[in-house]
Short mmCIF file of C-alpha atoms and ligand atoms in Angstrom, two decimals:
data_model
loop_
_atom_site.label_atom_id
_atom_site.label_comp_id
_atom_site.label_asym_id
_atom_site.label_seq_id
_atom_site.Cartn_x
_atom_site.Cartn_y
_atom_site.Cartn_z
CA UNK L 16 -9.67 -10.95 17.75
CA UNK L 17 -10.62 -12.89 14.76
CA UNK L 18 -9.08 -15.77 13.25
CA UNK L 19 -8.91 -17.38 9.43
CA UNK L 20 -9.08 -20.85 8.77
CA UNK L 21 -7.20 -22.14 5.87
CA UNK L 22 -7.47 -26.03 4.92
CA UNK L 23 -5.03 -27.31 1.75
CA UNK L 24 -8.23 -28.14 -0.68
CA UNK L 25 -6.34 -28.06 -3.65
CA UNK L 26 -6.52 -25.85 -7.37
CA UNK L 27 -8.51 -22.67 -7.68
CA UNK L 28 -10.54 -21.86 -10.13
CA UNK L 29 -12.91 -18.90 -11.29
CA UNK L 30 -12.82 -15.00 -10.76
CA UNK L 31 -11.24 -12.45 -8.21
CA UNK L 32 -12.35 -8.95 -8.72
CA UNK L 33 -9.48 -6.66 -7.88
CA UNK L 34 -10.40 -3.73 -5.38
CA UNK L 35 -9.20 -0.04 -6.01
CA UNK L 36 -5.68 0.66 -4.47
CA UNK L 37 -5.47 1.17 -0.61
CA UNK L 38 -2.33 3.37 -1.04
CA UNK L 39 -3.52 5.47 -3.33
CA UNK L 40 -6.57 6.19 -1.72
CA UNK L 41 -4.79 6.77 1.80
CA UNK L 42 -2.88 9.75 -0.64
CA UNK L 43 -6.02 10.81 -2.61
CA UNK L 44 -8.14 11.19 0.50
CA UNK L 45 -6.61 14.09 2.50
CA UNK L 46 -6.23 15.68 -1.30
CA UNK L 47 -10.00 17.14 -0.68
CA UNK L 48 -7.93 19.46 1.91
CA UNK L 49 -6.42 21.37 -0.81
CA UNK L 50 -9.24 22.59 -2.14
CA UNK L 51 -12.90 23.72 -0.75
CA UNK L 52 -14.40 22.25 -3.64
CA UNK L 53 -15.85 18.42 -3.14
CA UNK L 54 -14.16 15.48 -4.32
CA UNK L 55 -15.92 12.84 -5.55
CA UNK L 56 -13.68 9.46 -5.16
CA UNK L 57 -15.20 6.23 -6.96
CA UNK L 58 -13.54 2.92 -7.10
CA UNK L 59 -12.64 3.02 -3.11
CA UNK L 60 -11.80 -0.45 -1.62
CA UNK L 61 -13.36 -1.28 1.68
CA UNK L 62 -10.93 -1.50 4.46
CA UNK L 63 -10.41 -0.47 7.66
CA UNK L 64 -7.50 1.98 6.69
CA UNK L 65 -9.67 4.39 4.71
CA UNK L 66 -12.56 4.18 7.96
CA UNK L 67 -9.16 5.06 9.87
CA UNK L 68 -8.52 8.61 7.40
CA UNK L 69 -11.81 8.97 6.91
CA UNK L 70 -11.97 9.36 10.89
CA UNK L 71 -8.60 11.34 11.02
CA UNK L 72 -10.38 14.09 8.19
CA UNK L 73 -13.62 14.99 10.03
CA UNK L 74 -11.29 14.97 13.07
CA UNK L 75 -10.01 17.99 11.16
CA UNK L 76 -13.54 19.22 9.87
CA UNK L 77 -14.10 17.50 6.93
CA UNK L 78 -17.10 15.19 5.64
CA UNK L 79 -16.60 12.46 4.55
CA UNK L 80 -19.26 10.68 3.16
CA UNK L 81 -19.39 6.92 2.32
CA UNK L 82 -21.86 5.85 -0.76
CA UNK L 83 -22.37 2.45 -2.37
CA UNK L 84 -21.46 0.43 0.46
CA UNK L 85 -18.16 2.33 0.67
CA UNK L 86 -17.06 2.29 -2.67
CA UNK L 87 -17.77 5.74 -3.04
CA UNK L 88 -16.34 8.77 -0.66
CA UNK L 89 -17.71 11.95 -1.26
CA UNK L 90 -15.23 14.42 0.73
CA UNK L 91 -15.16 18.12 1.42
CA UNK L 92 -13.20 20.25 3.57
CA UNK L 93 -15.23 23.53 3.25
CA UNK L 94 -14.45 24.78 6.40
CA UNK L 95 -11.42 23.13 8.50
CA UNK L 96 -12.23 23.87 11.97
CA UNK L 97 -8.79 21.82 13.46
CA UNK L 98 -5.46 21.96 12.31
CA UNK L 99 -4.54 19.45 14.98
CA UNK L 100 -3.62 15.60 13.61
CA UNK L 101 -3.98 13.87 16.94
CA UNK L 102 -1.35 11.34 18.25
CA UNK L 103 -4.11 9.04 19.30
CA UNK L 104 -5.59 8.31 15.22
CA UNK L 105 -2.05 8.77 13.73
CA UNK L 106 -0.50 6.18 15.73
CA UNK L 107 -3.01 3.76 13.87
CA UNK L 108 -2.05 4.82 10.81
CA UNK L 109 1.26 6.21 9.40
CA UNK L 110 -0.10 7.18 6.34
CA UNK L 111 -1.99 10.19 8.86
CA UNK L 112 1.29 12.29 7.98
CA UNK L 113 0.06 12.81 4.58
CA UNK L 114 -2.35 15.49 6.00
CA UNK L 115 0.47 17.62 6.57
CA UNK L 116 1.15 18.69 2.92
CA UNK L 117 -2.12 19.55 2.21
CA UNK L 118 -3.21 21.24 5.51
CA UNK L 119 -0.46 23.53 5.59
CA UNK L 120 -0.54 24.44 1.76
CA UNK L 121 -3.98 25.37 2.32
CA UNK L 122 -4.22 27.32 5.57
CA UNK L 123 0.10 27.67 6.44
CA UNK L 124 -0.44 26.11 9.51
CA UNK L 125 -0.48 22.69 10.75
CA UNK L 126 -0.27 20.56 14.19
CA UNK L 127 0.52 16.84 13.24
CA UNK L 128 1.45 14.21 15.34
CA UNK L 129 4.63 12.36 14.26
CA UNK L 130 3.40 8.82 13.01
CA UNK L 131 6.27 6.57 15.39
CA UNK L 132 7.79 2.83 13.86
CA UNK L 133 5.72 0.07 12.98
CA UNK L 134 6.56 -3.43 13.05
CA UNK L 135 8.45 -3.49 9.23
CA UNK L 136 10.74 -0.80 10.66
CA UNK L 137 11.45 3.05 11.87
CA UNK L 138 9.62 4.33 9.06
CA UNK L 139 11.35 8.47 9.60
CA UNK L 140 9.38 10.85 8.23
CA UNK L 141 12.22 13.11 7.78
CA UNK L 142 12.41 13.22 4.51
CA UNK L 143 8.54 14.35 4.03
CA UNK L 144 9.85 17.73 6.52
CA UNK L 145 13.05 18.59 4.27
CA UNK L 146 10.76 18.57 0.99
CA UNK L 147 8.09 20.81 2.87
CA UNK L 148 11.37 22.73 4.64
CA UNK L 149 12.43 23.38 0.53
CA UNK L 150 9.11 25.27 -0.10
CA UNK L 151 9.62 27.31 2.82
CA UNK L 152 7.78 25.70 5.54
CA UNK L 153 9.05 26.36 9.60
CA UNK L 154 8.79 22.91 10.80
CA UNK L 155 9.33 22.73 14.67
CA UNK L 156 8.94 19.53 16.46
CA UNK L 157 7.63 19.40 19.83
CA UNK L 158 6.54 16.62 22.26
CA UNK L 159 6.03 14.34 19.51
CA UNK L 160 4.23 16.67 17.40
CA UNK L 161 5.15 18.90 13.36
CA UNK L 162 4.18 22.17 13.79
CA UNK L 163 4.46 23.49 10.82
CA UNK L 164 3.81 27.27 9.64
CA UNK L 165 3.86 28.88 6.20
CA UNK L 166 2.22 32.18 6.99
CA UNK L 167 3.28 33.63 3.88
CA UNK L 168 2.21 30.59 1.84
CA UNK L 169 4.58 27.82 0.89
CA UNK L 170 6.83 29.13 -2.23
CA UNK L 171 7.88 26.86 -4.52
CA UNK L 172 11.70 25.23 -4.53
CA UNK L 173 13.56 22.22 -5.70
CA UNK L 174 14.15 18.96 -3.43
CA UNK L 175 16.51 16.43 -4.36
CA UNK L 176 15.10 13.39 -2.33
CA UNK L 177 17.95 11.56 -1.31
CA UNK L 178 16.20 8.07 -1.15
CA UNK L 179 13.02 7.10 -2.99
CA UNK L 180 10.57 7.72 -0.67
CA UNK L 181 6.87 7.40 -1.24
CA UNK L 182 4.58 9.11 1.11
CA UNK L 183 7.33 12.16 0.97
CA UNK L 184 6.89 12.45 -2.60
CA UNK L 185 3.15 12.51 -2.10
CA UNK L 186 3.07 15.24 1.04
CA UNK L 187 5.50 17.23 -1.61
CA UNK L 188 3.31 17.00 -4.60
CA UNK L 189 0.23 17.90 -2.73
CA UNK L 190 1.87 20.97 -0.87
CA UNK L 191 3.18 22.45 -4.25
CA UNK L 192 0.03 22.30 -6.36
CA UNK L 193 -0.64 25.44 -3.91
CA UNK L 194 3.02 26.85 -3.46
CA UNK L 195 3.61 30.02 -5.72
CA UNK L 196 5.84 29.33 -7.95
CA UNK L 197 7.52 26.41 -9.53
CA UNK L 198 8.30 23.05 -7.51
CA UNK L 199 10.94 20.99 -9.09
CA UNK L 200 11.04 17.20 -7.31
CA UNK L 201 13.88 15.17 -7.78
CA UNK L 202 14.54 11.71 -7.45
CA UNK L 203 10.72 11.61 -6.73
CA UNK L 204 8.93 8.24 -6.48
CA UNK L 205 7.35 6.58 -9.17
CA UNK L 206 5.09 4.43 -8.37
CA UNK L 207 1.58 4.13 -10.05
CA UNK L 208 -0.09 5.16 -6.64
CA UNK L 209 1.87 8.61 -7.51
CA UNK L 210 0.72 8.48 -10.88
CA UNK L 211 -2.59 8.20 -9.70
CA UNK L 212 -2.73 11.10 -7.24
CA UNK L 213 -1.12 13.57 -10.06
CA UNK L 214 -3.92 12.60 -12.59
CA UNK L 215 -6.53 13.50 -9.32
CA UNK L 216 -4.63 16.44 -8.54
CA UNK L 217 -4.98 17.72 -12.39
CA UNK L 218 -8.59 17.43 -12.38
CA UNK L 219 -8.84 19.82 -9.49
CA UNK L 220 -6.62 22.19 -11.66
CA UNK L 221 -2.95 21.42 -10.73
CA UNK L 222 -0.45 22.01 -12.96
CA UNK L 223 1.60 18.88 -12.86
CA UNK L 224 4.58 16.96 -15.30
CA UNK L 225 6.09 14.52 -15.03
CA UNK L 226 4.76 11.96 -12.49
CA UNK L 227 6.29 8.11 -13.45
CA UNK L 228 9.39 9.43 -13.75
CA UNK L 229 12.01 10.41 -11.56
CA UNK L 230 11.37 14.27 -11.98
CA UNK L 231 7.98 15.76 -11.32
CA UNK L 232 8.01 19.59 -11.92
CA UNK L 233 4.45 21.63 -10.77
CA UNK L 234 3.18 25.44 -11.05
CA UNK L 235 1.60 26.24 -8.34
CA UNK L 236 -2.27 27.89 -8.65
CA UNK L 237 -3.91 29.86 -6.73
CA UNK L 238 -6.59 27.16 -5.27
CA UNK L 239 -7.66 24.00 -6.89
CA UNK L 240 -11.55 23.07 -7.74
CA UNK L 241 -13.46 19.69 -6.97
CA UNK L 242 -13.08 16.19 -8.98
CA UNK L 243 -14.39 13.51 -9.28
CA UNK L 244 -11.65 10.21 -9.61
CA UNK L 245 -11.58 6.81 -10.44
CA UNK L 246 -8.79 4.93 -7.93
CA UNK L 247 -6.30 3.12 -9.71
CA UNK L 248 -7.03 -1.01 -9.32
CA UNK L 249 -4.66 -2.14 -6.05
CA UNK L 250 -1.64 -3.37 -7.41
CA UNK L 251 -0.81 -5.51 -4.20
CA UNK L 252 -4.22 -7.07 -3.92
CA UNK L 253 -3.61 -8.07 -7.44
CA UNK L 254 -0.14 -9.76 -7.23
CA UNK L 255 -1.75 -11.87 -3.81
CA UNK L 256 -4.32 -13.26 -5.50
CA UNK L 257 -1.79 -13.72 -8.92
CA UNK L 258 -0.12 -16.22 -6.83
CA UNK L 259 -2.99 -17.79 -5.19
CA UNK L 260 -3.10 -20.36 -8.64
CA UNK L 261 0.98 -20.26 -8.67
CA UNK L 262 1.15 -21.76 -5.41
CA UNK L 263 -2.31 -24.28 -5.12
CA UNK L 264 -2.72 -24.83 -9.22
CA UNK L 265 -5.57 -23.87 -11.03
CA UNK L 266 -6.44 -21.28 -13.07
CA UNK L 267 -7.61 -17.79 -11.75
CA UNK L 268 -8.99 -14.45 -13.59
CA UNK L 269 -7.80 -11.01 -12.02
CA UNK L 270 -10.60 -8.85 -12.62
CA UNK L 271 -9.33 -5.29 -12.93
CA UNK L 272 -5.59 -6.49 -13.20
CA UNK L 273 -3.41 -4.37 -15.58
CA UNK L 274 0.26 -5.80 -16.64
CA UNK L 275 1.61 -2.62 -16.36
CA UNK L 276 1.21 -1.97 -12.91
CA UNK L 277 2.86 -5.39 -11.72
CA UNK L 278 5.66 -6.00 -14.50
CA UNK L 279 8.27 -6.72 -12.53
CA UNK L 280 6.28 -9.05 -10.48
CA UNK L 281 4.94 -10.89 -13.46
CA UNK L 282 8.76 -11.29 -14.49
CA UNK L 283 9.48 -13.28 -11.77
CA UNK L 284 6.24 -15.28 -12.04
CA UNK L 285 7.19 -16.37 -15.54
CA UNK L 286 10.91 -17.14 -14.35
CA UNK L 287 9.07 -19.59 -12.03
CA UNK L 288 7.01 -21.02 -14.53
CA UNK L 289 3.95 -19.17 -13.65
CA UNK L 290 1.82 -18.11 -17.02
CA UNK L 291 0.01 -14.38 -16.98
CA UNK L 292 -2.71 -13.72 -19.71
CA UNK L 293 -4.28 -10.57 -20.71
CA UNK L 294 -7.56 -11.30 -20.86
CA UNK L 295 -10.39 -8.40 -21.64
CA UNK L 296 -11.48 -8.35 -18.25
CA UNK L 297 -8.21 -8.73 -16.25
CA UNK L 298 -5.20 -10.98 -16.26
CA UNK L 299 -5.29 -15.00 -15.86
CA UNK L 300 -2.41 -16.71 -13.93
CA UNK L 301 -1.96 -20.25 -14.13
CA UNK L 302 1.22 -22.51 -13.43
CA UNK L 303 3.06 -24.60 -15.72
CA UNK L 304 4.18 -27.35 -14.10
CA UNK L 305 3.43 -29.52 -10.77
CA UNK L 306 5.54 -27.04 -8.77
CA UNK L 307 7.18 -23.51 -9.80
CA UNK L 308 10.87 -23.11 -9.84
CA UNK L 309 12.65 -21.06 -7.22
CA UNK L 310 13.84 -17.61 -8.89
CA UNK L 311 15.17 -14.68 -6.49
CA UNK L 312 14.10 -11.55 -5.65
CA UNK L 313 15.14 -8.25 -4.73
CA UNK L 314 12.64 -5.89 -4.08
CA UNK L 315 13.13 -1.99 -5.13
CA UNK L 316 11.12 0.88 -5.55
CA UNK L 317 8.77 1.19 -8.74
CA UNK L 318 9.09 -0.49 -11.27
CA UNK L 319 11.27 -2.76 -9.66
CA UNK L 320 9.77 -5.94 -7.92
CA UNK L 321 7.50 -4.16 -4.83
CA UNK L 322 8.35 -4.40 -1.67
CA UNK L 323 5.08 -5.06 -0.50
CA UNK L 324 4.58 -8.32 -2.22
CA UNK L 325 8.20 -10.09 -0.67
CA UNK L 326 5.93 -11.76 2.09
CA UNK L 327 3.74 -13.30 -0.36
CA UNK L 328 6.56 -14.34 -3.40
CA UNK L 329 8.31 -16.02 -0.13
CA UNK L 330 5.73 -18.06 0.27
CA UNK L 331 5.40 -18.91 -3.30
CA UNK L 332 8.99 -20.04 -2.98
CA UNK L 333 8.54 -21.96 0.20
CA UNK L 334 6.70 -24.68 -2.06
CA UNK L 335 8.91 -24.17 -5.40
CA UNK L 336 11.74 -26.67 -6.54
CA UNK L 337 14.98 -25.31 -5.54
CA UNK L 338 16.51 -22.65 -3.63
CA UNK L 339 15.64 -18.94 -4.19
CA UNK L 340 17.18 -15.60 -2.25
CA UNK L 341 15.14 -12.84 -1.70
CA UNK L 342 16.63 -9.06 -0.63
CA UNK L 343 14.44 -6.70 0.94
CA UNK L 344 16.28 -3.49 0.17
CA UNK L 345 13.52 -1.23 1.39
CA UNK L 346 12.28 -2.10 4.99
CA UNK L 347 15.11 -3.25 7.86
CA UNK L 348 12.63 -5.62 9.33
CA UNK L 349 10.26 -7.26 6.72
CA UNK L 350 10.99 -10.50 7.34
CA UNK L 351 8.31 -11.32 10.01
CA UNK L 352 6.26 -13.58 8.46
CA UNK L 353 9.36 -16.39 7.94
CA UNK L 354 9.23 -17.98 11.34
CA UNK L 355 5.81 -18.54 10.98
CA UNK L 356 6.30 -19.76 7.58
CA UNK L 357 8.80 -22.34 9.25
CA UNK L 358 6.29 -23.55 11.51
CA UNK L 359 4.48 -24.86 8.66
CA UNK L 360 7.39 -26.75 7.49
CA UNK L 361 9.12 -24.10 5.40
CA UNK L 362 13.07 -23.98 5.32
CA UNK L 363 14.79 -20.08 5.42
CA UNK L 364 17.37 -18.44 6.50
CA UNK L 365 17.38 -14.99 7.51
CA UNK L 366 20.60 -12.88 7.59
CA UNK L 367 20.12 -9.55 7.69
CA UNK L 368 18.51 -8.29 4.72
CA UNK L 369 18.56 -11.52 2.97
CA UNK L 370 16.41 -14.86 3.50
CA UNK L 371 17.15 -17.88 1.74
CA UNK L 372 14.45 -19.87 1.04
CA UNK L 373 14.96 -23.72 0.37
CA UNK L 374 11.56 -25.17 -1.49
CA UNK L 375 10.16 -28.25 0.23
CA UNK L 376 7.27 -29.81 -1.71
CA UNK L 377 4.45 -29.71 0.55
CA UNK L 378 3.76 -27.54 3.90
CA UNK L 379 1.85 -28.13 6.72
CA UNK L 380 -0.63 -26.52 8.28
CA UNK L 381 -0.47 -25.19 11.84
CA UNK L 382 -0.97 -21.96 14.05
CA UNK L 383 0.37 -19.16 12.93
CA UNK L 384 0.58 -15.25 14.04
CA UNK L 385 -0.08 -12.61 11.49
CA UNK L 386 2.25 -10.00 12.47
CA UNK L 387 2.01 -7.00 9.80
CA UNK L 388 -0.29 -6.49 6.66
CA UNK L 389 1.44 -8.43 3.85
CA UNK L 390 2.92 -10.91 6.38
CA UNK L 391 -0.42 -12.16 7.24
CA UNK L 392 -1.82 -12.77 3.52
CA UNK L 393 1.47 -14.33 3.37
CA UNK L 394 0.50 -17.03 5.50
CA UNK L 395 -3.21 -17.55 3.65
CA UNK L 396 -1.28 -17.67 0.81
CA UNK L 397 0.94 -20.90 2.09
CA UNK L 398 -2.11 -22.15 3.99
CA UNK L 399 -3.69 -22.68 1.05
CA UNK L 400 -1.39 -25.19 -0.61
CA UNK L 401 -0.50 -26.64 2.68
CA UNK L 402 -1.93 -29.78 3.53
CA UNK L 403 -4.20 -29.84 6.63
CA UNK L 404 -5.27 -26.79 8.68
CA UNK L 405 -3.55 -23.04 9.26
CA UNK L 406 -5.27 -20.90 11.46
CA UNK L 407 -3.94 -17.22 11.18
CA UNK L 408 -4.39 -15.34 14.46
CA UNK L 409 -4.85 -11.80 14.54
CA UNK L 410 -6.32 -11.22 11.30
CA UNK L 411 -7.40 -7.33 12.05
CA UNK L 412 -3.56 -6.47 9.90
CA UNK L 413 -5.18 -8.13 7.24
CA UNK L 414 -8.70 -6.38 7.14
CA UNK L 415 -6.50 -2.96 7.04
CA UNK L 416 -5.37 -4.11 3.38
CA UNK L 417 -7.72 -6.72 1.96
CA UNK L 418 -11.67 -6.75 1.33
CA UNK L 419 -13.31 -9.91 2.32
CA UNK L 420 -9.73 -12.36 1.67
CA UNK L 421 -12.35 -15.36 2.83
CA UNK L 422 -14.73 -14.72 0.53
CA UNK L 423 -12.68 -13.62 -2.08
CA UNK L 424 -10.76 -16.70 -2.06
CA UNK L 425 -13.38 -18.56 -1.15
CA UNK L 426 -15.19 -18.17 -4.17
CA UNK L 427 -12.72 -19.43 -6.32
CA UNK L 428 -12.42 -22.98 -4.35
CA UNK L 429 -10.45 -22.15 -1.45
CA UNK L 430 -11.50 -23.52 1.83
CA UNK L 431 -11.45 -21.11 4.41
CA UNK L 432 -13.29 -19.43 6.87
CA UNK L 433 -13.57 -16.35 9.35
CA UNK L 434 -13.94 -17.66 13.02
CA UNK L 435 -15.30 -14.70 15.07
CA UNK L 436 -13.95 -14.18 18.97
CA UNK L 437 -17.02 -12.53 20.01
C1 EPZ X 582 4.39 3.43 1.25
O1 EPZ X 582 4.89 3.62 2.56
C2 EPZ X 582 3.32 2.36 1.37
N1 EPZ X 582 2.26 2.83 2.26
C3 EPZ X 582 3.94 1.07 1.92
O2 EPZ X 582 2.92 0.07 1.92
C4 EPZ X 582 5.05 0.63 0.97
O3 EPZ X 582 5.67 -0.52 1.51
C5 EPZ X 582 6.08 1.76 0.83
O4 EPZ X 582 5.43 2.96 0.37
C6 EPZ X 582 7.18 1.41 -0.17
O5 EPZ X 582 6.62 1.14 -1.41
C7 EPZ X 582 1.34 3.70 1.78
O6 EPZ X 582 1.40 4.13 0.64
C8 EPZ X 582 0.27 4.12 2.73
P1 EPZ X 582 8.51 5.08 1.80
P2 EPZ X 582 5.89 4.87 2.86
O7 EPZ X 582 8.47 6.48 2.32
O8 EPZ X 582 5.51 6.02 2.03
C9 EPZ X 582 12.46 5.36 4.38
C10 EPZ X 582 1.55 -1.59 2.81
O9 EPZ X 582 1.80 -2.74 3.16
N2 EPZ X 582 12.01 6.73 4.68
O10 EPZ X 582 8.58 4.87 0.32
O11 EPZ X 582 5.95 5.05 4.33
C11 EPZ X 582 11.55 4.31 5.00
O12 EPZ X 582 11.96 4.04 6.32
C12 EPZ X 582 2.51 -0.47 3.19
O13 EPZ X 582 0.56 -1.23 2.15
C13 EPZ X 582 12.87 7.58 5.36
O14 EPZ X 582 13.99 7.21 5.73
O15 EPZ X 582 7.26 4.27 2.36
C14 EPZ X 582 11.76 3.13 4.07
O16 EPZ X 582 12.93 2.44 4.47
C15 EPZ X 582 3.67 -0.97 4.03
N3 EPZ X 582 12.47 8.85 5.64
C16 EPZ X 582 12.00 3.78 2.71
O17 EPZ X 582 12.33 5.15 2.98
C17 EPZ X 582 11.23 9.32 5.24
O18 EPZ X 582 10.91 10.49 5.50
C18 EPZ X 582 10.78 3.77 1.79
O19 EPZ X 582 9.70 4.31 2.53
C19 EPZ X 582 10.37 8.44 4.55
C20 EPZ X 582 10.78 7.15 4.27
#
């Protein structure tokens, strides 16, 4: 298993160019299954999650073809041979589920496995069965598989979701673009990753409204056509490397950033004393003073502050002058990453829900595990304003998330290398 080396070297400077968004491309990809038409996705980011769908959709019978080094996929799903999602790719990957939608809108049948917990939590997909259960799917669950049948076609039906759920929303949306009749979704998620998928979806010929809000209302068609679709810029990628010159000084140049898809973020950066610039090419972030000031945080569903950048804000406020509380409100275990940010020298305490974070002015480096996705950028993130060395073990959570972190980094003044077990 590979390793990163992180040594304290001090402010960044230059560009980062922002990938396209992994989450909306883990939604957009099993979207070819609606139609038999090819899709045409540009923009991909490079990561091991979209080799892990791309594997899971010509499990199923689709091509999938990667162009440009992989930031092109060129998908069809002419003829679906399977209609089985098996346990064995799925159990990489919870995201898998979000075949189910699509496969069953198309043909009215589906076998998928159910995707199990993951480190951050349970992670229940029951929410994505009681949308599909509202267009008239038969949803049976059997030795740890959905089978799912709409042998009529799904019809379409209103669904109150009763939390804000993303992937649900997404296995709804997809479903109803084929459902006859009107879908009504309620309390729907609104994230831009949603936003993204809906614009897709419309070039194939949904009829959609309403995505970014709370309500998204679609007429089913009778089949949908090909596309071709740019993938939104990753939003989480973005606010990493936003606090790469917040934590280590500097000055650094998001290239791709928008504001509006990292507002709330970018409100707690400024209540830190952290400076974001629209620039024509992206956004620049640079700090005000010697060390930020500890703001809290309670992360919420879009727009409010995502949940996926807690690990990485924490570490920001491991270095920052004061004492700053951070809520996780959507996961019951995200809080992995803090006692390996205490081995470094950081001060928290974790009840519950809740860490509080007391800033200390300088970390140190040391050994550390990377134990989920964001957790383990986390730890970059703190190596890099820590003084001496950080080794992060286990980086393979990280290369499911983020393109080439070492070089990325590394070309804006970071030291920090890839060390190979092999
Ligand atoms: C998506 O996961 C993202 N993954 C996650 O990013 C992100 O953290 C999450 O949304 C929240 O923004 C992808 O898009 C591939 P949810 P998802 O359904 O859809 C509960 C990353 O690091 N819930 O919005 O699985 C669930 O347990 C990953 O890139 C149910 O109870 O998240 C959680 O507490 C991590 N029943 C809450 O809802 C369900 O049927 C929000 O989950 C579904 C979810």
């Amino acid at each position: 298993m590979d390793s990163i080396v992180v040594t304290g070297n001090g402010p960044l400077k230059g560009q980062i160019p922002i990938a396209g968004a992994k989450n909306a491309c883990l939604t957009l990809m099993p979207a070819t299954l609606l139609s038999e038409e090819p899709l045409t996705l540009t923009n991909a980011p490079r990561l091991s999650d979209i080799k892990t769908m791309s594997t899971l959709l010509q499990s199923l019978g689709a091509e999938v073809t990667q162009m440009q080094g992989g930031k092109v996929l060129a998908l069809s799903s002419h003829n679906l041979n399977n209609h089985v999602a098996d346990y064995d790719i799925v159990r990489k990957m919870r995201a898998s589920i979000l075949v189910l939608g699509p496969m069953l809108a198309r043909d009215g049948h589906a076998v998928v496995s159910l995707p199990g917990g993951c480190a951050i939590g349970a992670r229940p997909v029951d929410l994505h069965l009681k949308a599909l259960e509202a267009m008239g799917a038969d949803l049976d669950l059997r030795e740890g598989y959905v089978h799912a049948k709409a042998p009529g076609g799904l019809r379409g039906g209103t669904f109150e979701f009763p939390i804000v759920s993303v992937g649900a929303t997404e296995n709804a949306l997809m479903a109803a673009t084929l459902a006859k009749g009107t879908t009504v979704l309620k309390n729907a998620a609104r994230e831009p990753e949603i936003v993204d998928l809906a614009q897709c979806l419309r070039r194939m010929g949904a009829q959609i409204e309403g995505e970014g809000t709370s309500t998204i209302t679609i007429q089913g068609v009778e089949r949908l056509g090909g596309a071709t679709h740019p993938v939104v810029p990753d939003r989480i990628e973005l606010g990493t490397y936003m606090l790469a010159p917040a934590i280590c000084g500097g000055e650094v140049e998001c290239l791709g950033g928008r504001i509006e898809l990292v507002e709330a973020f970018c409100e707690r950066l400024d209540a830190a004393g952290v400076t974001v610039e629209e620039t024509e090419n992206g956004l620049k972030v640079s700090r005000r003073n010697a060390r930020v000031r500890a703001v809290d945080v309670i992360t919420e569903p879009f727009p409010g502050f995502p949940t996926d950048l807690q690990a990485q804000m924490m570490a920001l406020m491991c270095t920052a002058e004061g004492t700053s509380v951070l809520e996780e409100r959507i996961f019951e275990n995200r809080f992995m990453h803090a006692p390996e940010l205490m081995r470094m020298g950081a001060r928290i305490d974790v009840q519950g829900g809740t860490a509080t974070v007391t800033g200390v002015e300088h970390l140190k480096g040391a050994p550390v595990m990377a134990t989920d996705l964001r957790a383990s950028v986390s730890l970059i993130l703190a190596g890099l304003a820590a003084g001496g060395e950080t080794v992060v073990n286990r980086v393979y959570h990280l290369d499911r998330g983020y393109e080439s972190v070492e070089e990325k980094l590394g070309n804006v003044g970071a030291k920090i290398e890839r060390i190979s077990d092999q």
